[in-house]
């Protein structure tokens, strides 16, 4: 932990992934975009053990929206993980963690139906038969974008990233069939997209470069209304107007990445039995490893 005290700091002044975890463990914490810059963030999906093998296969077959970076070190473990990141073991990814408490908000599903939204912990829902999976999150490359003078607009406006259901099918795996990509969206000037692609391409463990961009891609992805995301906050321009008001303009165009909410969508469509838990979209688990440890040329 850094030497600063989380007892007196606001979330956006916390320095490390551990600082954010400890803060979220004991008090309300906002969406995690922009928190602890350069530290990796992870989506969570927590499954009954009988679905674990199928989920690993789903991730292997769909690495862009579902980049698997770690899972519980053993069945029922909420305090340690084993890593899938090359060159990093589980302790390098995260230590001193309570997966049941350390994300700011959680969703809970029972028999594939959402029964709790935005709860502060999942202690009562967790059992010794659960396995937690950590999926790379695109919040992890936002520090690099900001360092290059390309901060995502939602971070400068203090909002959550918008996320959309698409018509792009996932490659099925076991019980996980009939689902589609979820994408996150960050608008950029058309002239900046090449640089944005170059920067995010190195982050294959956290979704990598965009899968689509431009106003024509909205329809191609099957998104009905850019101003009405299924998750997160509606996108707005710097002056507060709806992003859709710029449709067709190069001033700001939508840029789409694979999104770690995809596994939650897959769970909803898979008719799974029992209790499944996940982070609330935009409210990630902060890790101890940093972006420089997972980027590739």
PDB file of N, CA and C in Angstrom, residues 151-196:
ATOM      1  N   UNK A 151      -7.085  11.696 -23.690  1.00  0.00           N
ATOM      2  CA  UNK A 151      -7.899  11.150 -22.605  1.00  0.00           C
ATOM      3  C   UNK A 151      -9.316  10.842 -23.077  1.00  0.00           C
ATOM      4  N   UNK A 152      -9.871   9.694 -22.708  1.00  0.00           N
ATOM      5  CA  UNK A 152     -11.260   9.408 -23.074  1.00  0.00           C
ATOM      6  C   UNK A 152     -12.198  10.473 -22.514  1.00  0.00           C
ATOM      7  N   UNK A 153     -13.196  10.829 -23.296  1.00  0.00           N
ATOM      8  CA  UNK A 153     -14.075  11.937 -22.908  1.00  0.00           C
ATOM      9  C   UNK A 153     -14.821  11.638 -21.618  1.00  0.00           C
ATOM     10  N   UNK A 154     -15.238  10.399 -21.408  1.00  0.00           N
ATOM     11  CA  UNK A 154     -15.993  10.106 -20.187  1.00  0.00           C
ATOM     12  C   UNK A 154     -15.142  10.344 -18.939  1.00  0.00           C
ATOM     13  N   UNK A 155     -13.813  10.163 -19.036  1.00  0.00           N
ATOM     14  CA  UNK A 155     -12.968  10.395 -17.859  1.00  0.00           C
ATOM     15  C   UNK A 155     -12.853  11.888 -17.556  1.00  0.00           C
ATOM     16  N   UNK A 156     -12.755  12.708 -18.584  1.00  0.00           N
ATOM     17  CA  UNK A 156     -12.640  14.150 -18.341  1.00  0.00           C
ATOM     18  C   UNK A 156     -13.948  14.740 -17.839  1.00  0.00           C
ATOM     19  N   UNK A 157     -15.057  14.067 -18.142  1.00  0.00           N
ATOM     20  CA  UNK A 157     -16.361  14.554 -17.702  1.00  0.00           C
ATOM     21  C   UNK A 157     -16.834  13.881 -16.413  1.00  0.00           C
ATOM     22  N   UNK A 158     -16.031  12.948 -15.880  1.00  0.00           N
ATOM     23  CA  UNK A 158     -16.398  12.273 -14.638  1.00  0.00           C
ATOM     24  C   UNK A 158     -17.582  11.345 -14.779  1.00  0.00           C
ATOM     25  N   UNK A 159     -17.687  10.668 -15.936  1.00  0.00           N
ATOM     26  CA  UNK A 159     -18.822   9.786 -16.197  1.00  0.00           C
ATOM     27  C   UNK A 159     -18.342   8.357 -16.424  1.00  0.00           C
ATOM     28  N   UNK A 160     -19.288   7.427 -16.409  1.00  0.00           N
ATOM     29  CA  UNK A 160     -18.986   6.033 -16.713  1.00  0.00           C
ATOM     30  C   UNK A 160     -18.965   5.846 -18.224  1.00  0.00           C
ATOM     31  N   UNK A 161     -18.163   4.900 -18.697  1.00  0.00           N
ATOM     32  CA  UNK A 161     -18.088   4.627 -20.130  1.00  0.00           C
ATOM     33  C   UNK A 161     -19.407   4.003 -20.603  1.00  0.00           C
ATOM     34  N   UNK A 162     -19.920   4.386 -21.768  1.00  0.00           N
ATOM     35  CA  UNK A 162     -21.124   3.734 -22.287  1.00  0.00           C
ATOM     36  C   UNK A 162     -20.798   2.365 -22.869  1.00  0.00           C
ATOM     37  N   UNK A 163     -21.702   1.406 -22.668  1.00  0.00           N
ATOM     38  CA  UNK A 163     -21.533   0.032 -23.137  1.00  0.00           C
ATOM     39  C   UNK A 163     -22.802  -0.420 -23.836  1.00  0.00           C
ATOM     40  N   UNK A 164     -22.635  -1.189 -24.916  1.00  0.00           N
ATOM     41  CA  UNK A 164     -23.755  -1.529 -25.788  1.00  0.00           C
ATOM     42  C   UNK A 164     -23.775  -3.015 -26.113  1.00  0.00           C
ATOM     43  N   UNK A 165     -24.954  -3.564 -26.199  1.00  0.00           N
ATOM     44  CA  UNK A 165     -25.161  -4.904 -26.735  1.00  0.00           C
ATOM     45  C   UNK A 165     -25.065  -4.822 -28.266  1.00  0.00           C
ATOM     46  N   UNK A 166     -24.431  -5.801 -28.894  1.00  0.00           N
ATOM     47  CA  UNK A 166     -24.286  -5.801 -30.351  1.00  0.00           C
ATOM     48  C   UNK A 166     -24.909  -7.064 -30.947  1.00  0.00           C
ATOM     49  N   UNK A 167     -24.831  -7.162 -32.274  1.00  0.00           N
ATOM     50  CA  UNK A 167     -25.297  -8.371 -32.957  1.00  0.00           C
ATOM     51  C   UNK A 167     -24.134  -9.272 -33.392  1.00  0.00           C
ATOM     52  N   UNK A 168     -22.910  -8.965 -32.970  1.00  0.00           N
ATOM     53  CA  UNK A 168     -21.757  -9.787 -33.318  1.00  0.00           C
ATOM     54  C   UNK A 168     -21.795 -11.062 -32.473  1.00  0.00           C
ATOM     55  N   UNK A 169     -21.896 -12.226 -33.068  1.00  0.00           N
ATOM     56  CA  UNK A 169     -22.022 -13.457 -32.269  1.00  0.00           C
ATOM     57  C   UNK A 169     -20.706 -13.866 -31.625  1.00  0.00           C
ATOM     58  N   UNK A 170     -20.823 -14.407 -30.416  1.00  0.00           N
ATOM     59  CA  UNK A 170     -19.685 -15.054 -29.794  1.00  0.00           C
ATOM     60  C   UNK A 170     -19.542 -16.465 -30.348  1.00  0.00           C
ATOM     61  N   UNK A 171     -18.318 -16.960 -30.420  1.00  0.00           N
ATOM     62  CA  UNK A 171     -18.092 -18.370 -30.715  1.00  0.00           C
ATOM     63  C   UNK A 171     -18.576 -19.165 -29.508  1.00  0.00           C
ATOM     64  N   UNK A 172     -19.503 -20.092 -29.670  1.00  0.00           N
ATOM     65  CA  UNK A 172     -20.085 -20.788 -28.520  1.00  0.00           C
ATOM     66  C   UNK A 172     -19.087 -21.724 -27.842  1.00  0.00           C
ATOM     67  N   UNK A 173     -19.372 -22.043 -26.576  1.00  0.00           N
ATOM     68  CA  UNK A 173     -18.532 -22.965 -25.801  1.00  0.00           C
ATOM     69  C   UNK A 173     -19.399 -23.634 -24.746  1.00  0.00           C
ATOM     70  N   UNK A 174     -19.651 -24.920 -24.902  1.00  0.00           N
ATOM     71  CA  UNK A 174     -20.447 -25.649 -23.917  1.00  0.00           C
ATOM     72  C   UNK A 174     -21.816 -25.034 -23.720  1.00  0.00           C
ATOM     73  N   UNK A 175     -22.126 -24.686 -22.463  1.00  0.00           N
ATOM     74  CA  UNK A 175     -23.445 -24.121 -22.164  1.00  0.00           C
ATOM     75  C   UNK A 175     -23.600 -22.692 -22.663  1.00  0.00           C
ATOM     76  N   UNK A 176     -22.491 -22.061 -23.021  1.00  0.00           N
ATOM     77  CA  UNK A 176     -22.529 -20.651 -23.425  1.00  0.00           C
ATOM     78  C   UNK A 176     -22.759 -20.560 -24.939  1.00  0.00           C
ATOM     79  N   UNK A 177     -24.011 -20.436 -25.310  1.00  0.00           N
ATOM     80  CA  UNK A 177     -24.392 -20.387 -26.720  1.00  0.00           C
ATOM     81  C   UNK A 177     -25.342 -19.211 -26.954  1.00  0.00           C
ATOM     82  N   UNK A 178     -25.365 -18.745 -28.199  1.00  0.00           N
ATOM     83  CA  UNK A 178     -26.350 -17.744 -28.596  1.00  0.00           C
ATOM     84  C   UNK A 178     -26.113 -16.350 -28.069  1.00  0.00           C
ATOM     85  N   UNK A 179     -24.912 -16.058 -27.582  1.00  0.00           N
ATOM     86  CA  UNK A 179     -24.656 -14.727 -27.039  1.00  0.00           C
ATOM     87  C   UNK A 179     -23.872 -13.878 -28.038  1.00  0.00           C
ATOM     88  N   UNK A 180     -23.738 -12.607 -27.707  1.00  0.00           N
ATOM     89  CA  UNK A 180     -23.088 -11.644 -28.596  1.00  0.00           C
ATOM     90  C   UNK A 180     -22.101 -10.774 -27.828  1.00  0.00           C
ATOM     91  N   UNK A 181     -21.234 -10.101 -28.587  1.00  0.00           N
ATOM     92  CA  UNK A 181     -20.305  -9.132 -28.009  1.00  0.00           C
ATOM     93  C   UNK A 181     -21.069  -8.021 -27.286  1.00  0.00           C
ATOM     94  N   UNK A 182     -20.497  -7.564 -26.186  1.00  0.00           N
ATOM     95  CA  UNK A 182     -20.801  -6.244 -25.638  1.00  0.00           C
ATOM     96  C   UNK A 182     -19.581  -5.374 -25.952  1.00  0.00           C
ATOM     97  N   UNK A 183     -19.806  -4.112 -26.283  1.00  0.00           N
ATOM     98  CA  UNK A 183     -18.715  -3.198 -26.606  1.00  0.00           C
ATOM     99  C   UNK A 183     -18.785  -1.957 -25.723  1.00  0.00           C
ATOM    100  N   UNK A 184     -17.615  -1.411 -25.418  1.00  0.00           N
ATOM    101  CA  UNK A 184     -17.542  -0.087 -24.795  1.00  0.00           C
ATOM    102  C   UNK A 184     -17.228   0.930 -25.884  1.00  0.00           C
ATOM    103  N   UNK A 185     -17.547   2.192 -25.632  1.00  0.00           N
ATOM    104  CA  UNK A 185     -17.381   3.214 -26.670  1.00  0.00           C
ATOM    105  C   UNK A 185     -16.741   4.469 -26.082  1.00  0.00           C
ATOM    106  N   UNK A 186     -15.746   4.968 -26.803  1.00  0.00           N
ATOM    107  CA  UNK A 186     -15.100   6.235 -26.471  1.00  0.00           C
ATOM    108  C   UNK A 186     -15.033   7.053 -27.748  1.00  0.00           C
ATOM    109  N   UNK A 187     -15.617   8.235 -27.788  1.00  0.00           N
ATOM    110  CA  UNK A 187     -15.571   9.026 -29.013  1.00  0.00           C
ATOM    111  C   UNK A 187     -14.252   9.782 -29.162  1.00  0.00           C
ATOM    112  N   UNK A 188     -13.785   9.872 -30.388  1.00  0.00           N
ATOM    113  CA  UNK A 188     -12.563  10.622 -30.706  1.00  0.00           C
ATOM    114  C   UNK A 188     -12.742  11.366 -32.021  1.00  0.00           C
ATOM    115  N   UNK A 189     -11.917  12.376 -32.218  1.00  0.00           N
ATOM    116  CA  UNK A 189     -11.852  13.008 -33.523  1.00  0.00           C
ATOM    117  C   UNK A 189     -11.402  11.972 -34.550  1.00  0.00           C
ATOM    118  N   UNK A 190     -11.954  12.046 -35.732  1.00  0.00           N
ATOM    119  CA  UNK A 190     -11.586  11.079 -36.766  1.00  0.00           C
ATOM    120  C   UNK A 190     -10.084  11.093 -37.021  1.00  0.00           C
ATOM    121  N   UNK A 191      -9.471  12.249 -36.921  1.00  0.00           N
ATOM    122  CA  UNK A 191      -8.039  12.370 -37.186  1.00  0.00           C
ATOM    123  C   UNK A 191      -7.177  11.718 -36.110  1.00  0.00           C
ATOM    124  N   UNK A 192      -7.762  11.397 -34.935  1.00  0.00           N
ATOM    125  CA  UNK A 192      -7.001  10.797 -33.840  1.00  0.00           C
ATOM    126  C   UNK A 192      -7.105   9.273 -33.803  1.00  0.00           C
ATOM    127  N   UNK A 193      -7.965   8.690 -34.623  1.00  0.00           N
ATOM    128  CA  UNK A 193      -8.247   7.257 -34.481  1.00  0.00           C
ATOM    129  C   UNK A 193      -7.012   6.404 -34.750  1.00  0.00           C
ATOM    130  N   UNK A 194      -6.195   6.788 -35.709  1.00  0.00           N
ATOM    131  CA  UNK A 194      -4.989   6.010 -35.991  1.00  0.00           C
ATOM    132  C   UNK A 194      -4.088   5.946 -34.766  1.00  0.00           C
ATOM    133  N   UNK A 195      -3.919   7.061 -34.068  1.00  0.00           N
ATOM    134  CA  UNK A 195      -3.093   7.082 -32.859  1.00  0.00           C
ATOM    135  C   UNK A 195      -3.729   6.260 -31.740  1.00  0.00           C
ATOM    136  N   UNK A 196      -5.040   6.360 -31.591  1.00  0.00           N
ATOM    137  CA  UNK A 196      -5.753   5.583 -30.573  1.00  0.00           C
ATOM    138  C   UNK A 196      -5.573   4.090 -30.832  1.00  0.00           C
TER     139      UNK A 196
END
